[in-house]
Amino acid sequence: MKVLVATTNPGKLREIERILSPLGYKVVKPPEKLEVKETGRTFLENAYLKAKAYHERFGLPTLADDSGLVVDSLGGYPGVFSSRFYSLEFGGKEELKGSADEANVRKLLRLLQCEEDRRAKFVAFVVLYLGEKGFFAEGECRGEIVESPRGSGGFGYDPVFRPEGYDRTMAELPPEEKDRISHRGRALRNLAGLLESCDL
Ligand code: ITT
């Protein structure tokens, strides 16, 4: 199946292609970026909004991923605000020096300074929108936030997230290992299983 991926995030797009291609999906990049307001309160709502907007514009079967980091001691923040955590009033705004990913990580480490409970999880909801019907699936990866960034792989919060059972951060893992354990890898394989069971 040909699937349009409704994302503006190159890191996500790379991973989705890497995970879905071996499962027999042809991943297509959107011809242009759309400004979709992510007004939902949940990952699922936001994934749905993105998939629907791109489907209405381009007409192909459309996949969206809404994902983020959920930190126990921050009451679940940054959650659905993960991509723009640095700019939120919550916890004090962080100056945008360098990339948004870097500013997000700086803010997270500042808020967790002196915090003993560093448990967190990555969560991803993926929605495949076909117009007349849609499918969704979820994936999680548990771990904890380390004291300082390590590694250059992945994107976002990967340099400060150590998955459970590992002594390396997500950014220090080879890409295929990240895909095997990541929230995104799990969500997409769950979705592919669901579609197979529906003969799609
Ligand atoms: P699109 O909405 O265009 O897909 P986005 O980056 O804004 O791009 P989200 O709203 O889903 O996407 O926010 C996801 C954020 O969560 C992302 O920007 C990272 O900060 C973080 N995140 C999600 N998956 C991650 C991963 O695998 N590794 C590190 N950080 C991740």
PDB file of C-alpha atoms and ligand atoms in Angstrom:
ATOM      1  CA  MET A   1       0.000   0.000   0.000  1.00  0.00           C
ATOM      2  CA  LYS A   2       1.130   3.543  -0.816  1.00  0.00           C
ATOM      3  CA  VAL A   3       1.023   5.690   2.318  1.00  0.00           C
ATOM      4  CA  LEU A   4       1.453   9.458   2.567  1.00  0.00           C
ATOM      5  CA  VAL A   5       3.154  10.439   5.818  1.00  0.00           C
ATOM      6  CA  ALA A   6       1.610  13.570   7.350  1.00  0.00           C
ATOM      7  CA  THR A   7       4.603  15.040   9.141  1.00  0.00           C
ATOM      8  CA  THR A   8       6.875  18.082   9.054  1.00  0.00           C
ATOM      9  CA  ASN A   9       9.485  16.346  11.223  1.00  0.00           C
ATOM     10  CA  PRO A  10      12.339  14.852   9.148  1.00  0.00           C
ATOM     11  CA  GLY A  11      13.471  12.595  12.031  1.00  0.00           C
ATOM     12  CA  LYS A  12      10.031  11.021  12.272  1.00  0.00           C
ATOM     13  CA  LEU A  13       9.718  10.649   8.506  1.00  0.00           C
ATOM     14  CA  ARG A  14      13.081   8.860   8.326  1.00  0.00           C
ATOM     15  CA  GLU A  15      12.060   6.417  11.052  1.00  0.00           C
ATOM     16  CA  ILE A  16       8.591   5.755   9.639  1.00  0.00           C
ATOM     17  CA  GLU A  17      10.081   4.951   6.256  1.00  0.00           C
ATOM     18  CA  ARG A  18      12.720   2.701   7.835  1.00  0.00           C
ATOM     19  CA  ILE A  19      10.077   0.777   9.777  1.00  0.00           C
ATOM     20  CA  LEU A  20       7.326   0.546   7.152  1.00  0.00           C
ATOM     21  CA  SER A  21       9.341  -0.166   3.986  1.00  0.00           C
ATOM     22  CA  PRO A  22      10.416  -3.692   5.059  1.00  0.00           C
ATOM     23  CA  LEU A  23       6.750  -4.382   5.922  1.00  0.00           C
ATOM     24  CA  GLY A  24       5.806  -3.751   2.274  1.00  0.00           C
ATOM     25  CA  TYR A  25       4.496  -0.167   2.462  1.00  0.00           C
ATOM     26  CA  LYS A  26       5.588   2.483  -0.018  1.00  0.00           C
ATOM     27  CA  VAL A  27       6.125   5.632   2.017  1.00  0.00           C
ATOM     28  CA  VAL A  28       5.424   8.925   0.241  1.00  0.00           C
ATOM     29  CA  LYS A  29       6.557  12.356   1.446  1.00  0.00           C
ATOM     30  CA  PRO A  30       3.955  15.149   1.344  1.00  0.00           C
ATOM     31  CA  PRO A  31       4.557  17.468  -1.656  1.00  0.00           C
ATOM     32  CA  GLU A  32       4.209  20.422   0.722  1.00  0.00           C
ATOM     33  CA  LYS A  33       3.963  21.023   4.464  1.00  0.00           C
ATOM     34  CA  LEU A  34       0.549  21.894   5.861  1.00  0.00           C
ATOM     35  CA  GLU A  35       0.002  24.035   8.945  1.00  0.00           C
ATOM     36  CA  VAL A  36      -2.228  21.797  11.054  1.00  0.00           C
ATOM     37  CA  LYS A  37      -3.336  23.213  14.394  1.00  0.00           C
ATOM     38  CA  GLU A  38      -2.778  20.497  16.981  1.00  0.00           C
ATOM     39  CA  THR A  39      -5.654  21.505  19.230  1.00  0.00           C
ATOM     40  CA  GLY A  40      -6.340  18.033  20.630  1.00  0.00           C
ATOM     41  CA  ARG A  41      -5.762  17.171  24.255  1.00  0.00           C
ATOM     42  CA  THR A  42      -4.502  13.689  23.450  1.00  0.00           C
ATOM     43  CA  PHE A  43      -1.942  12.167  21.123  1.00  0.00           C
ATOM     44  CA  LEU A  44      -4.731  10.259  19.376  1.00  0.00           C
ATOM     45  CA  GLU A  45      -6.795  13.390  18.669  1.00  0.00           C
ATOM     46  CA  ASN A  46      -3.776  15.226  17.255  1.00  0.00           C
ATOM     47  CA  ALA A  47      -2.707  12.279  15.089  1.00  0.00           C
ATOM     48  CA  TYR A  48      -6.257  12.143  13.718  1.00  0.00           C
ATOM     49  CA  LEU A  49      -6.291  15.910  12.972  1.00  0.00           C
ATOM     50  CA  LYS A  50      -3.011  15.669  11.030  1.00  0.00           C
ATOM     51  CA  ALA A  51      -3.997  12.535   9.083  1.00  0.00           C
ATOM     52  CA  LYS A  52      -7.369  14.007   8.136  1.00  0.00           C
ATOM     53  CA  ALA A  53      -5.933  17.380   7.018  1.00  0.00           C
ATOM     54  CA  TYR A  54      -3.290  15.789   4.755  1.00  0.00           C
ATOM     55  CA  HIS A  55      -5.797  13.258   3.403  1.00  0.00           C
ATOM     56  CA  GLU A  56      -8.252  16.021   2.511  1.00  0.00           C
ATOM     57  CA  ARG A  57      -5.488  17.944   0.713  1.00  0.00           C
ATOM     58  CA  PHE A  58      -3.690  15.107  -1.107  1.00  0.00           C
ATOM     59  CA  GLY A  59      -6.223  12.279  -1.240  1.00  0.00           C
ATOM     60  CA  LEU A  60      -3.920   9.323  -0.562  1.00  0.00           C
ATOM     61  CA  PRO A  61      -4.152   6.862   2.349  1.00  0.00           C
ATOM     62  CA  THR A  62      -2.502   9.012   5.023  1.00  0.00           C
ATOM     63  CA  LEU A  63      -0.511   8.106   8.112  1.00  0.00           C
ATOM     64  CA  ALA A  64       0.106  10.525  10.969  1.00  0.00           C
ATOM     65  CA  ASP A  65       2.160  10.038  14.129  1.00  0.00           C
ATOM     66  CA  ASP A  66       1.591  12.092  17.244  1.00  0.00           C
ATOM     67  CA  SER A  67       4.122  11.320  19.887  1.00  0.00           C
ATOM     68  CA  GLY A  68       6.008  12.699  22.845  1.00  0.00           C
ATOM     69  CA  LEU A  69       7.743  12.259  26.134  1.00  0.00           C
ATOM     70  CA  VAL A  70       5.702  11.666  29.289  1.00  0.00           C
ATOM     71  CA  VAL A  71       7.656  12.331  32.503  1.00  0.00           C
ATOM     72  CA  ASP A  72       6.245  10.878  35.742  1.00  0.00           C
ATOM     73  CA  SER A  73       7.530  13.558  38.126  1.00  0.00           C
ATOM     74  CA  LEU A  74       6.262  16.355  35.830  1.00  0.00           C
ATOM     75  CA  GLY A  75       2.690  15.058  35.966  1.00  0.00           C
ATOM     76  CA  GLY A  76       2.942  13.717  32.414  1.00  0.00           C
ATOM     77  CA  TYR A  77       4.514  16.828  30.849  1.00  0.00           C
ATOM     78  CA  PRO A  78       5.711  17.612  28.221  1.00  0.00           C
ATOM     79  CA  GLY A  79       3.269  15.076  26.693  1.00  0.00           C
ATOM     80  CA  VAL A  80       1.363  16.523  23.730  1.00  0.00           C
ATOM     81  CA  PHE A  81       3.474  19.696  24.077  1.00  0.00           C
ATOM     82  CA  SER A  82       6.780  17.849  23.564  1.00  0.00           C
ATOM     83  CA  SER A  83       7.780  19.575  20.316  1.00  0.00           C
ATOM     84  CA  ARG A  84       7.365  23.080  21.769  1.00  0.00           C
ATOM     85  CA  PHE A  85       8.019  22.451  25.481  1.00  0.00           C
ATOM     86  CA  TYR A  86      10.695  25.181  25.593  1.00  0.00           C
ATOM     87  CA  SER A  87       8.101  27.857  24.755  1.00  0.00           C
ATOM     88  CA  LEU A  88       5.466  26.881  27.358  1.00  0.00           C
ATOM     89  CA  GLU A  89       4.828  29.002  30.457  1.00  0.00           C
ATOM     90  CA  PHE A  90       4.749  25.746  32.424  1.00  0.00           C
ATOM     91  CA  GLY A  91       8.163  25.413  34.051  1.00  0.00           C
ATOM     92  CA  GLY A  92       9.341  28.774  32.666  1.00  0.00           C
ATOM     93  CA  LYS A  93      10.094  29.544  29.025  1.00  0.00           C
ATOM     94  CA  GLU A  94      13.505  28.516  27.705  1.00  0.00           C
ATOM     95  CA  GLU A  95      15.335  30.835  25.323  1.00  0.00           C
ATOM     96  CA  LEU A  96      15.553  29.442  21.787  1.00  0.00           C
ATOM     97  CA  LYS A  97      19.337  29.261  21.327  1.00  0.00           C
ATOM     98  CA  GLY A  98      20.122  26.633  18.691  1.00  0.00           C
ATOM     99  CA  SER A  99      17.384  24.181  17.706  1.00  0.00           C
ATOM    100  CA  ALA A 100      13.992  23.614  19.342  1.00  0.00           C
ATOM    101  CA  ASP A 101      15.160  20.081  20.243  1.00  0.00           C
ATOM    102  CA  GLU A 102      18.136  21.526  22.153  1.00  0.00           C
ATOM    103  CA  ALA A 103      16.002  24.108  23.967  1.00  0.00           C
ATOM    104  CA  ASN A 104      13.457  21.402  24.912  1.00  0.00           C
ATOM    105  CA  VAL A 105      16.203  19.200  26.343  1.00  0.00           C
ATOM    106  CA  ARG A 106      17.735  22.106  28.316  1.00  0.00           C
ATOM    107  CA  LYS A 107      14.371  22.897  29.877  1.00  0.00           C
ATOM    108  CA  LEU A 108      13.697  19.264  30.738  1.00  0.00           C
ATOM    109  CA  LEU A 109      17.080  18.875  32.460  1.00  0.00           C
ATOM    110  CA  ARG A 110      16.569  22.142  34.354  1.00  0.00           C
ATOM    111  CA  LEU A 111      13.169  21.006  35.658  1.00  0.00           C
ATOM    112  CA  LEU A 112      14.556  17.633  36.711  1.00  0.00           C
ATOM    113  CA  GLN A 113      17.585  19.074  38.510  1.00  0.00           C
ATOM    114  CA  CYS A 114      17.711  17.526  42.016  1.00  0.00           C
ATOM    115  CA  GLU A 115      14.737  15.271  41.107  1.00  0.00           C
ATOM    116  CA  GLU A 116      15.325  11.667  42.099  1.00  0.00           C
ATOM    117  CA  ASP A 117      12.354  10.207  40.238  1.00  0.00           C
ATOM    118  CA  ARG A 118      13.504  10.395  36.620  1.00  0.00           C
ATOM    119  CA  ARG A 119      11.091   7.805  35.175  1.00  0.00           C
ATOM    120  CA  ALA A 120       9.596   8.622  31.777  1.00  0.00           C
ATOM    121  CA  LYS A 121       8.144   7.029  28.686  1.00  0.00           C
ATOM    122  CA  PHE A 122       7.939   7.815  25.003  1.00  0.00           C
ATOM    123  CA  VAL A 123       4.415   7.401  23.611  1.00  0.00           C
ATOM    124  CA  ALA A 124       3.296   7.284  19.968  1.00  0.00           C
ATOM    125  CA  PHE A 125      -0.169   7.108  18.455  1.00  0.00           C
ATOM    126  CA  VAL A 126      -0.356   6.443  14.734  1.00  0.00           C
ATOM    127  CA  VAL A 127      -3.486   6.939  12.635  1.00  0.00           C
ATOM    128  CA  LEU A 128      -4.033   5.651   9.118  1.00  0.00           C
ATOM    129  CA  TYR A 129      -6.834   7.692   7.568  1.00  0.00           C
ATOM    130  CA  LEU A 130      -8.552   6.357   4.467  1.00  0.00           C
ATOM    131  CA  GLY A 131     -11.431   8.827   4.297  1.00  0.00           C
ATOM    132  CA  GLU A 132     -14.348   6.480   4.772  1.00  0.00           C
ATOM    133  CA  LYS A 133     -12.552   4.726   7.622  1.00  0.00           C
ATOM    134  CA  GLY A 134      -9.520   4.975   9.820  1.00  0.00           C
ATOM    135  CA  PHE A 135      -7.306   2.812  12.005  1.00  0.00           C
ATOM    136  CA  PHE A 136      -5.075   3.633  14.932  1.00  0.00           C
ATOM    137  CA  ALA A 137      -2.477   1.965  17.111  1.00  0.00           C
ATOM    138  CA  GLU A 138      -0.279   2.873  20.060  1.00  0.00           C
ATOM    139  CA  GLY A 139       3.243   2.126  21.215  1.00  0.00           C
ATOM    140  CA  GLU A 140       5.272   2.963  24.320  1.00  0.00           C
ATOM    141  CA  CYS A 141       8.869   2.740  25.432  1.00  0.00           C
ATOM    142  CA  ARG A 142       9.685   3.108  29.132  1.00  0.00           C
ATOM    143  CA  GLY A 143      12.939   4.429  30.528  1.00  0.00           C
ATOM    144  CA  GLU A 144      14.438   7.339  32.426  1.00  0.00           C
ATOM    145  CA  ILE A 145      15.963  10.759  31.877  1.00  0.00           C
ATOM    146  CA  VAL A 146      19.744  10.866  32.297  1.00  0.00           C
ATOM    147  CA  GLU A 147      21.675  13.813  33.802  1.00  0.00           C
ATOM    148  CA  SER A 148      23.248  15.087  30.576  1.00  0.00           C
ATOM    149  CA  PRO A 149      22.858  14.478  26.809  1.00  0.00           C
ATOM    150  CA  ARG A 150      24.772  11.596  25.188  1.00  0.00           C
ATOM    151  CA  GLY A 151      24.867  10.379  21.580  1.00  0.00           C
ATOM    152  CA  SER A 152      24.096  11.816  18.164  1.00  0.00           C
ATOM    153  CA  GLY A 153      21.493   9.443  16.690  1.00  0.00           C
ATOM    154  CA  GLY A 154      17.731   9.958  16.475  1.00  0.00           C
ATOM    155  CA  PHE A 155      16.204  13.340  17.279  1.00  0.00           C
ATOM    156  CA  GLY A 156      14.276  15.239  19.950  1.00  0.00           C
ATOM    157  CA  TYR A 157      14.785  13.942  23.478  1.00  0.00           C
ATOM    158  CA  ASP A 158      16.763  10.835  22.400  1.00  0.00           C
ATOM    159  CA  PRO A 159      20.103  12.072  23.863  1.00  0.00           C
ATOM    160  CA  VAL A 160      18.613  12.250  27.388  1.00  0.00           C
ATOM    161  CA  PHE A 161      16.349   9.168  27.320  1.00  0.00           C
ATOM    162  CA  ARG A 162      17.791   5.869  28.528  1.00  0.00           C
ATOM    163  CA  PRO A 163      15.439   2.983  27.679  1.00  0.00           C
ATOM    164  CA  GLU A 164      14.786   0.415  30.398  1.00  0.00           C
ATOM    165  CA  GLY A 165      17.363  -2.395  30.332  1.00  0.00           C
ATOM    166  CA  TYR A 166      19.994  -0.294  28.519  1.00  0.00           C
ATOM    167  CA  ASP A 167      23.003   1.643  29.753  1.00  0.00           C
ATOM    168  CA  ARG A 168      23.042   3.784  26.594  1.00  0.00           C
ATOM    169  CA  THR A 169      20.694   6.590  25.627  1.00  0.00           C
ATOM    170  CA  MET A 170      18.346   6.237  22.665  1.00  0.00           C
ATOM    171  CA  ALA A 171      20.692   8.554  20.711  1.00  0.00           C
ATOM    172  CA  GLU A 172      23.579   6.120  21.306  1.00  0.00           C
ATOM    173  CA  LEU A 173      21.708   3.096  19.895  1.00  0.00           C
ATOM    174  CA  PRO A 174      22.029   2.007  16.248  1.00  0.00           C
ATOM    175  CA  PRO A 175      18.896   2.980  14.255  1.00  0.00           C
ATOM    176  CA  GLU A 176      17.649  -0.614  13.916  1.00  0.00           C
ATOM    177  CA  GLU A 177      17.879  -1.073  17.697  1.00  0.00           C
ATOM    178  CA  LYS A 178      15.914   2.130  18.311  1.00  0.00           C
ATOM    179  CA  ASP A 179      13.236   0.933  15.858  1.00  0.00           C
ATOM    180  CA  ARG A 180      13.030  -2.457  17.593  1.00  0.00           C
ATOM    181  CA  ILE A 181      12.210  -0.981  21.020  1.00  0.00           C
ATOM    182  CA  SER A 182      10.842   2.488  20.268  1.00  0.00           C
ATOM    183  CA  HIS A 183       7.291   3.730  20.804  1.00  0.00           C
ATOM    184  CA  ARG A 184       7.133   4.457  17.054  1.00  0.00           C
ATOM    185  CA  GLY A 185       8.391   1.010  16.025  1.00  0.00           C
ATOM    186  CA  ARG A 186       5.871  -0.652  18.329  1.00  0.00           C
ATOM    187  CA  ALA A 187       2.959   1.536  17.224  1.00  0.00           C
ATOM    188  CA  LEU A 188       3.661   1.003  13.517  1.00  0.00           C
ATOM    189  CA  ARG A 189       4.065  -2.763  13.861  1.00  0.00           C
ATOM    190  CA  ASN A 190       0.813  -2.865  15.861  1.00  0.00           C
ATOM    191  CA  LEU A 191      -0.896  -0.896  13.090  1.00  0.00           C
ATOM    192  CA  ALA A 192       0.508  -3.165  10.371  1.00  0.00           C
ATOM    193  CA  GLY A 193      -0.780  -6.205  12.305  1.00  0.00           C
ATOM    194  CA  LEU A 194      -4.210  -4.636  12.577  1.00  0.00           C
ATOM    195  CA  LEU A 195      -4.342  -3.845   8.851  1.00  0.00           C
ATOM    196  CA  GLU A 196      -3.282  -7.386   8.005  1.00  0.00           C
ATOM    197  CA  SER A 197      -6.040  -8.787  10.176  1.00  0.00           C
ATOM    198  CA  CYS A 198      -8.490  -6.564   8.234  1.00  0.00           C
ATOM    199  CA  ASP A 199      -7.070  -7.770   4.884  1.00  0.00           C
ATOM    200  CA  LEU A 200      -5.810  -4.283   3.967  1.00  0.00           C
TER     201      LEU A 200
HETATM  202  P1  ITT B   1       4.604  16.670  13.088  1.00  0.00           P
HETATM  203  O1  ITT B   1       3.470  17.086  13.991  1.00  0.00           O
HETATM  204  O2  ITT B   1       4.680  17.502  11.850  1.00  0.00           O
HETATM  205  O3  ITT B   1       4.616  15.205  12.797  1.00  0.00           O
HETATM  206  P2  ITT B   1       6.208  17.279  15.414  1.00  0.00           P
HETATM  207  O4  ITT B   1       7.669  17.139  15.749  1.00  0.00           O
HETATM  208  O5  ITT B   1       5.562  18.592  15.773  1.00  0.00           O
HETATM  209  O6  ITT B   1       6.006  16.952  13.844  1.00  0.00           O
HETATM  210  P3  ITT B   1       4.599  15.979  17.408  1.00  0.00           P
HETATM  211  O7  ITT B   1       3.648  17.100  17.549  1.00  0.00           O
HETATM  212  O8  ITT B   1       4.092  14.578  17.411  1.00  0.00           O
HETATM  213  O9  ITT B   1       5.432  16.094  16.054  1.00  0.00           O
HETATM  214  O10 ITT B   1       5.689  16.130  18.546  1.00  0.00           O
HETATM  215  C1  ITT B   1       6.598  15.105  18.755  1.00  0.00           C
HETATM  216  C2  ITT B   1       7.741  15.596  19.637  1.00  0.00           C
HETATM  217  O11 ITT B   1       7.990  14.611  20.651  1.00  0.00           O
HETATM  218  C3  ITT B   1       9.033  15.681  18.818  1.00  0.00           C
HETATM  219  O12 ITT B   1       9.188  16.969  18.247  1.00  0.00           O
HETATM  220  C4  ITT B   1      10.079  15.350  19.873  1.00  0.00           C
HETATM  221  O13 ITT B   1      10.341  16.487  20.653  1.00  0.00           O
HETATM  222  C5  ITT B   1       9.355  14.325  20.755  1.00  0.00           C
HETATM  223  N1  ITT B   1       9.571  12.951  20.243  1.00  0.00           N
HETATM  224  C6  ITT B   1       8.663  12.159  19.618  1.00  0.00           C
HETATM  225  N2  ITT B   1       9.226  11.001  19.232  1.00  0.00           N
HETATM  226  C7  ITT B   1      10.516  11.065  19.612  1.00  0.00           C
HETATM  227  C8  ITT B   1      11.608  10.199  19.474  1.00  0.00           C
HETATM  228  O14 ITT B   1      11.513   9.050  18.816  1.00  0.00           O
HETATM  229  N3  ITT B   1      12.787  10.580  19.994  1.00  0.00           N
HETATM  230  C9  ITT B   1      12.906  11.745  20.615  1.00  0.00           C
HETATM  231  N4  ITT B   1      11.933  12.649  20.768  1.00  0.00           N
HETATM  232  C10 ITT B   1      10.734  12.312  20.271  1.00  0.00           C
END
